[in-house]
Amino acid sequence: MSLNTTLIRSLKAPPRPVWEEPPSKAGLTAKGGLLLLCCLGVLGPLWIVVVTSLSPKPVIDQVGGLVVIPRGITFINYTELLSGGQVSRAIMVSVGVTFFGTLFSMAVSVLGAYGLSRPGSLGHRYFLMTIMATMFFGAGLIPTYLLVQALGLTDTYLSLILPSAVSVFNVLVLRAFFMGISPELTESARIDGASELRILLTIIMPLSRAVIAVISLFYAVGYWSAWFNASIYLSDQEMLPLQNVLIQLVQKGTEAPTGLQQAVHTGELSSLGLQMAVMVLALIPVAVASPFVQRHFKKGMLTGAIKG
């Protein structure tokens, strides 16, 4: 091997410890095969769901269930679901709850984490121990429901946000990240006359974009995927979010959303195709948002968990 080839390979390859041997061909093949199986295990069911949702009713009836190989594509299931009715209303409810819930949760979590990250703040240790205790001890379902009912939040959208507005784990991750920021920056700002709120908005948050993006995704996915609060706090079917409509379709065996039963009975639409279409609609926001936040996961979560 020439010296130039060795130099080129050393520049392309990441540094390897001297005690670590280069991987063998068998090892690389085994790793590649394992990764391929993992990808198939994740993408295989997703492929079946998407293909079934795009398949015409005769194709679904011909195969007798889920479609693996596409035999024609139609968007009739999506056009019917999004043309109005229960599913369209449920999507709007889920979008609204996710948007406003994430904003509220992030505001409370950032403010709480910043206060707990200042060791000299009033009642710092007491409040920290109190919120950490809630990670291990909870009031239970019945007391929580009685509290929500006493506050008059049943059959309101606030019941989908307030009972699960703050995650102690997310607050602790934000706190650890804030504590890792150099105190000289905040002290110099205080000397210049900046208030705590201005320090938080102009110094702390711009330096914490990575962890804020990750925690925001956690909250958004939690609100978008939540169904339990709606099932116990909402009795009006028109207020249900998308996940609860999906449960009615798949788990309870409901044939079709309100307004589409006639199309199913007349043979224009497939009940299974509608179920898969609703499932795809529920997956789209998470699948679209995750790649944009993925690059922040390592810096945001690992750094936030180690520092402090």
CSV table of C-alpha atoms in Angstrom, one decimal:
chain,number,residue,atom,x,y,z
A,1,MET,CA,0.0,0.0,0.0
A,2,SER,CA,1.4,3.4,-1.0
A,3,LEU,CA,1.9,6.2,1.4
A,4,ASN,CA,-0.6,8.4,-0.5
A,5,THR,CA,-3.3,5.7,-0.2
A,6,THR,CA,-2.7,5.4,3.5
A,7,LEU,CA,-2.9,9.2,4.0
A,8,ILE,CA,-6.2,9.4,2.1
A,9,ARG,CA,-7.7,6.6,4.1
A,10,SER,CA,-6.6,8.1,7.4
A,11,LEU,CA,-8.2,11.4,6.4
A,12,LYS,CA,-11.5,9.9,5.4
A,13,ALA,CA,-11.8,7.4,8.3
A,14,PRO,CA,-12.6,8.7,11.9
A,15,PRO,CA,-9.9,8.2,14.5
A,16,ARG,CA,-9.8,4.7,15.9
A,17,PRO,CA,-8.2,3.8,19.3
A,18,VAL,CA,-5.0,1.9,19.0
A,19,TRP,CA,-6.4,-1.0,20.9
A,20,GLU,CA,-9.4,-1.4,18.7
A,21,GLU,CA,-9.0,-3.7,15.7
A,22,PRO,CA,-10.6,-2.8,12.4
A,23,PRO,CA,-13.9,-4.6,11.8
A,24,SER,CA,-13.8,-7.7,9.8
A,25,LYS,CA,-15.9,-8.3,6.7
A,26,ALA,CA,-18.1,-10.8,8.6
A,27,GLY,CA,-18.7,-8.2,11.3
A,28,LEU,CA,-19.6,-5.5,8.9
A,29,THR,CA,-22.0,-7.9,7.1
A,30,ALA,CA,-23.6,-8.9,10.3
A,31,LYS,CA,-24.1,-5.3,11.4
A,32,GLY,CA,-25.5,-4.4,8.0
A,33,GLY,CA,-27.9,-7.3,8.1
A,34,LEU,CA,-29.1,-6.4,11.6
A,35,LEU,CA,-29.7,-2.8,10.6
A,36,LEU,CA,-31.6,-4.0,7.5
A,37,LEU,CA,-33.8,-6.2,9.6
A,38,CYS,CA,-34.5,-3.3,12.0
A,39,CYS,CA,-35.4,-1.1,9.1
A,40,LEU,CA,-37.7,-3.7,7.7
A,41,GLY,CA,-39.4,-4.2,11.0
A,42,VAL,CA,-40.1,-0.5,11.2
A,43,LEU,CA,-40.9,0.4,7.6
A,44,GLY,CA,-42.7,-2.9,6.7
A,45,PRO,CA,-45.9,-2.3,8.8
A,46,LEU,CA,-45.8,1.4,7.8
A,47,TRP,CA,-45.6,0.4,4.1
A,48,ILE,CA,-48.6,-2.0,4.5
A,49,VAL,CA,-50.7,0.7,6.2
A,50,VAL,CA,-50.0,3.4,3.6
A,51,VAL,CA,-50.6,1.0,0.6
A,52,THR,CA,-53.8,-0.3,2.1
A,53,SER,CA,-55.0,3.3,2.6
A,54,LEU,CA,-54.3,4.1,-1.0
A,55,SER,CA,-55.8,0.9,-2.4
A,56,PRO,CA,-59.3,0.8,-4.1
A,57,LYS,CA,-62.0,-1.1,-2.3
A,58,PRO,CA,-62.1,-4.0,-4.9
A,59,VAL,CA,-58.4,-4.6,-4.3
A,60,ILE,CA,-58.9,-4.7,-0.5
A,61,ASP,CA,-61.8,-7.1,-0.9
A,62,GLN,CA,-59.8,-9.3,-3.3
A,63,VAL,CA,-56.9,-9.8,-1.0
A,64,GLY,CA,-59.2,-10.1,2.0
A,65,GLY,CA,-57.5,-7.6,4.2
A,66,LEU,CA,-54.3,-5.6,4.3
A,67,VAL,CA,-52.6,-4.9,1.0
A,68,VAL,CA,-48.8,-5.5,0.6
A,69,ILE,CA,-48.3,-5.1,-3.1
A,70,PRO,CA,-50.1,-2.0,-4.6
A,71,ARG,CA,-52.6,-2.8,-7.4
A,72,GLY,CA,-53.8,0.7,-8.2
A,73,ILE,CA,-53.8,3.9,-6.2
A,74,THR,CA,-56.7,6.0,-5.2
A,75,PHE,CA,-57.0,9.0,-2.8
A,76,ILE,CA,-60.7,8.6,-2.2
A,77,ASN,CA,-60.3,7.6,1.4
A,78,TYR,CA,-58.3,10.8,2.2
A,79,THR,CA,-60.6,13.1,0.2
A,80,GLU,CA,-63.7,11.7,1.9
A,81,LEU,CA,-62.1,12.0,5.3
A,82,LEU,CA,-60.9,15.5,4.8
A,83,SER,CA,-64.0,16.8,3.1
A,84,GLY,CA,-65.7,17.5,6.4
A,85,GLY,CA,-67.3,15.6,9.2
A,86,GLN,CA,-65.9,14.0,12.4
A,87,VAL,CA,-62.4,13.2,11.2
A,88,SER,CA,-61.8,16.8,9.8
A,89,ARG,CA,-63.1,18.2,13.1
A,90,ALA,CA,-60.9,15.8,15.1
A,91,ILE,CA,-57.8,16.9,13.1
A,92,MET,CA,-58.5,20.5,13.9
A,93,VAL,CA,-59.0,19.7,17.6
A,94,SER,CA,-55.7,17.8,17.7
A,95,VAL,CA,-53.8,20.5,15.9
A,96,GLY,CA,-55.2,23.2,18.2
A,97,VAL,CA,-54.5,21.2,21.4
A,98,THR,CA,-51.0,20.3,20.2
A,99,PHE,CA,-50.1,23.9,19.3
A,100,PHE,CA,-51.5,25.7,22.3
A,101,GLY,CA,-50.6,22.9,24.7
A,102,THR,CA,-47.0,22.9,23.6
A,103,LEU,CA,-46.7,26.6,23.9
A,104,PHE,CA,-48.1,26.6,27.4
A,105,SER,CA,-46.1,23.6,28.5
A,106,MET,CA,-42.8,25.1,27.2
A,107,ALA,CA,-43.5,28.4,28.8
A,108,VAL,CA,-44.2,26.8,32.2
A,109,SER,CA,-41.3,24.4,31.9
A,110,VAL,CA,-38.7,27.0,30.8
A,111,LEU,CA,-39.7,29.4,33.6
A,112,GLY,CA,-39.7,26.7,36.2
A,113,ALA,CA,-36.4,25.2,35.0
A,114,TYR,CA,-34.7,28.6,35.0
A,115,GLY,CA,-35.9,29.4,38.5
A,116,LEU,CA,-34.7,26.0,39.8
A,117,SER,CA,-31.4,26.5,38.0
A,118,ARG,CA,-30.5,29.5,40.2
A,119,PRO,CA,-29.1,27.9,43.4
A,120,GLY,CA,-29.7,31.1,45.4
A,121,SER,CA,-33.4,31.5,44.5
A,122,LEU,CA,-36.1,31.6,47.1
A,123,GLY,CA,-37.2,28.1,48.2
A,124,HIS,CA,-34.9,26.5,45.6
A,125,ARG,CA,-34.3,23.2,47.3
A,126,TYR,CA,-37.8,22.8,48.7
A,127,PHE,CA,-39.5,23.3,45.3
A,128,LEU,CA,-36.9,21.0,43.6
A,129,MET,CA,-37.5,18.2,46.1
A,130,THR,CA,-41.3,18.7,45.8
A,131,ILE,CA,-41.5,18.4,42.1
A,132,MET,CA,-39.1,15.5,42.1
A,133,ALA,CA,-41.4,13.7,44.5
A,134,THR,CA,-44.2,13.8,42.0
A,135,MET,CA,-42.1,11.6,39.7
A,136,PHE,CA,-42.6,8.7,42.1
A,137,PHE,CA,-45.9,9.5,43.9
A,138,GLY,CA,-49.1,10.5,42.2
A,139,ALA,CA,-52.6,11.4,43.4
A,140,GLY,CA,-54.2,8.7,41.3
A,141,LEU,CA,-57.0,8.8,38.7
A,142,ILE,CA,-60.0,9.4,40.9
A,143,PRO,CA,-58.6,12.4,42.9
A,144,THR,CA,-57.3,13.9,39.6
A,145,TYR,CA,-60.7,13.5,38.0
A,146,LEU,CA,-62.5,15.1,41.0
A,147,LEU,CA,-60.1,18.0,40.9
A,148,VAL,CA,-60.7,18.6,37.2
A,149,GLN,CA,-64.4,18.3,37.7
A,150,ALA,CA,-64.3,20.7,40.7
A,151,LEU,CA,-62.5,23.3,38.5
A,152,GLY,CA,-65.2,23.0,35.9
A,153,LEU,CA,-62.8,21.8,33.2
A,154,THR,CA,-64.8,18.7,32.1
A,155,ASP,CA,-66.1,18.9,28.5
A,156,THR,CA,-63.6,21.7,27.8
A,157,TYR,CA,-60.4,21.6,25.8
A,158,LEU,CA,-58.4,22.8,28.9
A,159,SER,CA,-58.9,19.4,30.3
A,160,LEU,CA,-56.7,18.0,27.5
A,161,ILE,CA,-53.9,20.5,28.4
A,162,LEU,CA,-53.7,21.4,32.1
A,163,PRO,CA,-53.7,17.9,33.7
A,164,SER,CA,-50.6,16.9,31.8
A,165,ALA,CA,-49.1,20.3,31.0
A,166,VAL,CA,-45.7,19.9,32.8
A,167,SER,CA,-43.4,16.9,32.7
A,168,VAL,CA,-41.0,16.9,35.7
A,169,PHE,CA,-38.4,15.0,33.6
A,170,ASN,CA,-38.4,17.7,30.9
A,171,VAL,CA,-38.1,20.4,33.6
A,172,LEU,CA,-35.1,18.6,35.1
A,173,VAL,CA,-33.4,18.3,31.7
A,174,LEU,CA,-33.9,22.0,31.0
A,175,ARG,CA,-32.6,22.8,34.4
A,176,ALA,CA,-29.5,20.8,34.0
A,177,PHE,CA,-28.8,22.5,30.6
A,178,PHE,CA,-29.4,26.0,32.1
A,179,MET,CA,-27.0,25.2,34.9
A,180,GLY,CA,-24.3,24.3,32.3
A,181,ILE,CA,-24.3,27.8,30.8
A,182,SER,CA,-21.5,29.9,32.0
A,183,PRO,CA,-22.6,32.0,35.0
A,184,GLU,CA,-20.3,34.9,33.9
A,185,LEU,CA,-22.7,35.6,31.1
A,186,THR,CA,-25.7,36.1,33.4
A,187,GLU,CA,-23.6,38.0,36.0
A,188,SER,CA,-22.4,40.5,33.4
A,189,ALA,CA,-26.0,41.0,32.2
A,190,ARG,CA,-27.1,41.7,35.8
A,191,ILE,CA,-24.3,44.2,36.2
A,192,ASP,CA,-25.6,46.0,33.1
A,193,GLY,CA,-29.0,46.2,34.7
A,194,ALA,CA,-30.8,43.4,32.8
A,195,SER,CA,-33.8,41.8,34.6
A,196,GLU,CA,-34.1,38.0,35.1
A,197,LEU,CA,-36.8,37.8,32.4
A,198,ARG,CA,-34.5,39.6,29.9
A,199,ILE,CA,-31.6,37.4,30.8
A,200,LEU,CA,-33.8,34.4,30.2
A,201,LEU,CA,-35.1,35.6,26.8
A,202,THR,CA,-31.9,37.1,25.4
A,203,ILE,CA,-29.1,34.9,26.8
A,204,ILE,CA,-30.4,31.6,28.2
A,205,MET,CA,-32.9,30.6,25.5
A,206,PRO,CA,-30.8,31.5,22.5
A,207,LEU,CA,-28.0,29.3,23.9
A,208,SER,CA,-30.5,26.5,24.6
A,209,ARG,CA,-32.1,26.2,21.2
A,210,ALA,CA,-31.1,22.5,20.9
A,211,VAL,CA,-32.6,21.3,24.2
A,212,ILE,CA,-35.7,23.6,23.7
A,213,ALA,CA,-36.3,22.1,20.3
A,214,VAL,CA,-36.1,18.5,21.7
A,215,ILE,CA,-38.4,19.2,24.7
A,216,SER,CA,-40.8,21.0,22.4
A,217,LEU,CA,-41.0,17.9,20.2
A,218,PHE,CA,-41.6,15.7,23.3
A,219,TYR,CA,-44.5,17.9,24.4
A,220,ALA,CA,-45.9,18.1,20.9
A,221,VAL,CA,-45.8,14.4,20.3
A,222,GLY,CA,-47.3,13.8,23.7
A,223,TYR,CA,-50.3,16.1,23.0
A,224,TRP,CA,-50.8,14.8,19.5
A,225,SER,CA,-50.8,11.1,20.7
A,226,ALA,CA,-52.8,11.7,23.9
A,227,TRP,CA,-56.1,10.0,24.1
A,228,PHE,CA,-56.7,9.1,27.7
A,229,ASN,CA,-57.6,12.6,29.0
A,230,ALA,CA,-60.2,13.0,26.2
A,231,SER,CA,-61.7,9.6,27.0
A,232,ILE,CA,-62.5,10.5,30.6
A,233,TYR,CA,-63.0,14.2,30.5
A,234,LEU,CA,-64.9,14.7,27.3
A,235,SER,CA,-68.4,13.3,26.7
A,236,ASP,CA,-69.2,15.3,23.5
A,237,GLN,CA,-68.2,13.3,20.5
A,238,GLU,CA,-67.7,16.4,18.4
A,239,MET,CA,-64.9,17.5,20.8
A,240,LEU,CA,-62.8,14.3,20.5
A,241,PRO,CA,-59.3,14.6,19.0
A,242,LEU,CA,-58.0,12.4,16.2
A,243,GLN,CA,-56.5,9.7,18.4
A,244,ASN,CA,-59.8,9.0,20.0
A,245,VAL,CA,-61.6,8.8,16.6
A,246,LEU,CA,-58.8,6.3,15.5
A,247,ILE,CA,-59.5,4.2,18.6
A,248,GLN,CA,-63.2,4.1,17.8
A,249,LEU,CA,-62.4,3.0,14.3
A,250,VAL,CA,-59.8,0.3,15.1
A,251,GLN,CA,-60.2,-0.9,18.6
A,252,LYS,CA,-64.0,-0.7,19.0
A,253,GLY,CA,-64.7,-1.9,15.5
A,254,THR,CA,-66.7,1.1,14.4
A,255,GLU,CA,-67.3,0.8,10.7
A,256,ALA,CA,-66.7,4.4,9.7
A,257,PRO,CA,-66.7,8.0,11.1
A,258,THR,CA,-70.0,9.8,11.3
A,259,GLY,CA,-71.2,10.7,7.8
A,260,LEU,CA,-69.3,8.0,6.0
A,261,GLN,CA,-71.4,4.9,7.0
A,262,GLN,CA,-73.6,5.2,4.0
A,263,ALA,CA,-70.6,5.2,1.6
A,264,VAL,CA,-69.3,2.1,3.3
A,265,HIS,CA,-72.6,0.3,3.2
A,266,THR,CA,-73.1,1.1,-0.5
A,267,GLY,CA,-69.7,-0.3,-1.4
A,268,GLU,CA,-68.0,3.0,-2.4
A,269,LEU,CA,-65.5,3.0,0.4
A,270,SER,CA,-63.7,0.3,2.4
A,271,SER,CA,-63.9,0.4,6.1
A,272,LEU,CA,-60.4,-1.0,6.4
A,273,GLY,CA,-59.1,1.5,3.9
A,274,LEU,CA,-60.7,4.3,6.0
A,275,GLN,CA,-59.1,3.0,9.2
A,276,MET,CA,-55.6,2.9,7.5
A,277,ALA,CA,-56.1,6.4,6.1
A,278,VAL,CA,-56.9,7.8,9.6
A,279,MET,CA,-53.9,6.0,10.9
A,280,VAL,CA,-51.7,7.6,8.3
A,281,LEU,CA,-53.1,11.1,9.1
A,282,ALA,CA,-52.2,10.5,12.7
A,283,LEU,CA,-48.6,9.6,11.8
A,284,ILE,CA,-47.9,12.4,9.4
A,285,PRO,CA,-47.1,15.2,11.8
A,286,VAL,CA,-44.7,13.2,13.9
A,287,ALA,CA,-43.0,11.8,10.8
A,288,VAL,CA,-42.6,15.3,9.3
A,289,ALA,CA,-41.4,17.0,12.5
A,290,SER,CA,-38.9,14.4,13.7
A,291,PRO,CA,-36.2,14.8,11.0
A,292,PHE,CA,-36.0,18.6,11.6
A,293,VAL,CA,-35.4,18.0,15.4
A,294,GLN,CA,-33.2,14.9,15.0
A,295,ARG,CA,-30.0,16.8,14.7
A,296,HIS,CA,-30.6,18.4,18.1
A,297,PHE,CA,-31.2,15.2,20.0
A,298,LYS,CA,-27.6,14.4,20.9
A,299,LYS,CA,-26.6,17.9,21.8
A,300,GLY,CA,-29.9,18.7,23.6
A,301,MET,CA,-30.6,15.5,25.6
A,302,LEU,CA,-27.2,14.2,26.3
A,303,THR,CA,-25.7,17.5,27.2
A,304,GLY,CA,-28.7,18.5,29.2
A,305,ALA,CA,-28.7,15.2,31.1
A,306,ILE,CA,-25.0,15.2,31.9
A,307,LYS,CA,-24.4,18.9,32.9
A,308,GLY,CA,-25.3,20.1,36.4
